[in-house]
Amino acid sequence: MNGRRSGRANQGGPPVDPAERAREIALRLLDHSPRSCAQLREGLLAREVDPEVAEQVIQRYVEVGLLDDGALAATIVRTRHRERGQSRRAIHQELRRKGFDASDIESALDQIGPEDESVAAHALAEARWRRLAGQDDQTRVRRVVAMLGRKGYPPSLAFEVVRALQRADNVGGST
């Protein structure tokens, strides 16, 4: 044995049906974490499942609702935007990397409007701006803009938000 579990055939039992083996692998992968159809396909093929069998298993799981790329994409958008403060652009890139198709991505991203993105950027920036209160203005600006950039926000929005925070500081500091 090579130390890897590859079905009952290597354990002296009867040979395992390729479709049954593929279903077991797919269920283990899905039990570990939700996956897109493309991610599941990649996982099955990496475990040397016949491509035709992999497609049959994926199709069946879509039919019975175990795989739903649209719902998974919508969930990813909600969590990435609300909990992590990521921008539409950053989430779009992540969904593309995970193999979601363009229509599922666009449908899921429709949850985030331009105003939502601006509000999220402002909330993130304001929290970081307050934590950097002891730093000089140039450092604060650089760090807040860099943080927003890492979250996927465009530089124009990042600088707009920072200017608003600077104005608020100046108004608050002069009264």
PDB file of C-alpha atoms in Angstrom, residues 99-162:
ATOM      1  CA  GLY A  99     -14.358  28.584 -11.166  1.00  0.00           C
ATOM      2  CA  PHE A 100     -17.798  30.194 -10.987  1.00  0.00           C
ATOM      3  CA  ASP A 101     -19.250  31.168 -14.340  1.00  0.00           C
ATOM      4  CA  ALA A 102     -19.795  34.800 -15.269  1.00  0.00           C
ATOM      5  CA  SER A 103     -23.583  34.742 -14.891  1.00  0.00           C
ATOM      6  CA  ASP A 104     -23.408  33.363 -11.324  1.00  0.00           C
ATOM      7  CA  ILE A 105     -20.752  35.924 -10.436  1.00  0.00           C
ATOM      8  CA  GLU A 106     -22.700  38.884 -11.799  1.00  0.00           C
ATOM      9  CA  SER A 107     -25.932  37.713 -10.215  1.00  0.00           C
ATOM     10  CA  ALA A 108     -24.242  37.318  -6.829  1.00  0.00           C
ATOM     11  CA  LEU A 109     -22.434  40.658  -7.066  1.00  0.00           C
ATOM     12  CA  ASP A 110     -25.732  42.441  -7.736  1.00  0.00           C
ATOM     13  CA  GLN A 111     -26.186  42.301  -3.939  1.00  0.00           C
ATOM     14  CA  ILE A 112     -23.525  45.003  -3.592  1.00  0.00           C
ATOM     15  CA  GLY A 113     -24.440  48.414  -4.919  1.00  0.00           C
ATOM     16  CA  PRO A 114     -22.018  51.319  -5.409  1.00  0.00           C
ATOM     17  CA  GLU A 115     -23.340  52.964  -2.245  1.00  0.00           C
ATOM     18  CA  ASP A 116     -22.798  49.744  -0.246  1.00  0.00           C
ATOM     19  CA  GLU A 117     -19.210  49.621  -1.404  1.00  0.00           C
ATOM     20  CA  SER A 118     -18.595  53.242  -0.459  1.00  0.00           C
ATOM     21  CA  VAL A 119     -20.148  52.747   2.990  1.00  0.00           C
ATOM     22  CA  ALA A 120     -18.044  49.618   3.599  1.00  0.00           C
ATOM     23  CA  ALA A 121     -14.849  51.378   2.504  1.00  0.00           C
ATOM     24  CA  HIS A 122     -15.623  54.306   4.785  1.00  0.00           C
ATOM     25  CA  ALA A 123     -16.322  52.043   7.783  1.00  0.00           C
ATOM     26  CA  LEU A 124     -13.077  50.109   7.262  1.00  0.00           C
ATOM     27  CA  ALA A 125     -11.067  53.279   6.763  1.00  0.00           C
ATOM     28  CA  GLU A 126     -12.579  55.021   9.769  1.00  0.00           C
ATOM     29  CA  ALA A 127     -11.741  52.119  12.080  1.00  0.00           C
ATOM     30  CA  ARG A 128      -8.137  52.009  10.830  1.00  0.00           C
ATOM     31  CA  TRP A 129      -7.865  55.815  10.927  1.00  0.00           C
ATOM     32  CA  ARG A 130      -8.851  55.828  14.623  1.00  0.00           C
ATOM     33  CA  ARG A 131      -6.328  53.084  15.463  1.00  0.00           C
ATOM     34  CA  LEU A 132      -3.610  55.174  13.822  1.00  0.00           C
ATOM     35  CA  ALA A 133      -4.506  58.330  15.783  1.00  0.00           C
ATOM     36  CA  GLY A 134      -1.005  58.703  17.251  1.00  0.00           C
ATOM     37  CA  GLN A 135       0.668  58.626  13.827  1.00  0.00           C
ATOM     38  CA  ASP A 136       1.409  61.597  11.585  1.00  0.00           C
ATOM     39  CA  ASP A 137      -1.096  62.355   8.821  1.00  0.00           C
ATOM     40  CA  GLN A 138       1.130  61.094   6.013  1.00  0.00           C
ATOM     41  CA  THR A 139       1.529  57.693   7.700  1.00  0.00           C
ATOM     42  CA  ARG A 140      -2.184  57.459   8.411  1.00  0.00           C
ATOM     43  CA  VAL A 141      -3.064  58.272   4.800  1.00  0.00           C
ATOM     44  CA  ARG A 142      -0.534  55.786   3.416  1.00  0.00           C
ATOM     45  CA  ARG A 143      -1.667  52.957   5.684  1.00  0.00           C
ATOM     46  CA  VAL A 144      -5.393  53.491   5.211  1.00  0.00           C
ATOM     47  CA  VAL A 145      -5.091  53.782   1.427  1.00  0.00           C
ATOM     48  CA  ALA A 146      -2.899  50.651   1.341  1.00  0.00           C
ATOM     49  CA  MET A 147      -5.400  48.703   3.471  1.00  0.00           C
ATOM     50  CA  LEU A 148      -8.282  49.695   1.197  1.00  0.00           C
ATOM     51  CA  GLY A 149      -6.194  48.739  -1.834  1.00  0.00           C
ATOM     52  CA  ARG A 150      -5.579  45.280  -0.380  1.00  0.00           C
ATOM     53  CA  LYS A 151      -9.332  44.915   0.083  1.00  0.00           C
ATOM     54  CA  GLY A 152      -9.770  45.661  -3.622  1.00  0.00           C
ATOM     55  CA  TYR A 153     -11.059  49.224  -3.481  1.00  0.00           C
ATOM     56  CA  PRO A 154      -9.959  51.562  -6.278  1.00  0.00           C
ATOM     57  CA  PRO A 155      -7.439  54.270  -5.363  1.00  0.00           C
ATOM     58  CA  SER A 156      -9.922  57.021  -6.248  1.00  0.00           C
ATOM     59  CA  LEU A 157     -12.388  55.762  -3.628  1.00  0.00           C
ATOM     60  CA  ALA A 158      -9.607  55.181  -1.081  1.00  0.00           C
ATOM     61  CA  PHE A 159      -8.330  58.751  -1.400  1.00  0.00           C
ATOM     62  CA  GLU A 160     -11.871  60.153  -1.373  1.00  0.00           C
ATOM     63  CA  VAL A 161     -12.580  58.341   1.905  1.00  0.00           C
ATOM     64  CA  VAL A 162      -9.276  59.471   3.446  1.00  0.00           C
TER      65      VAL A 162
END
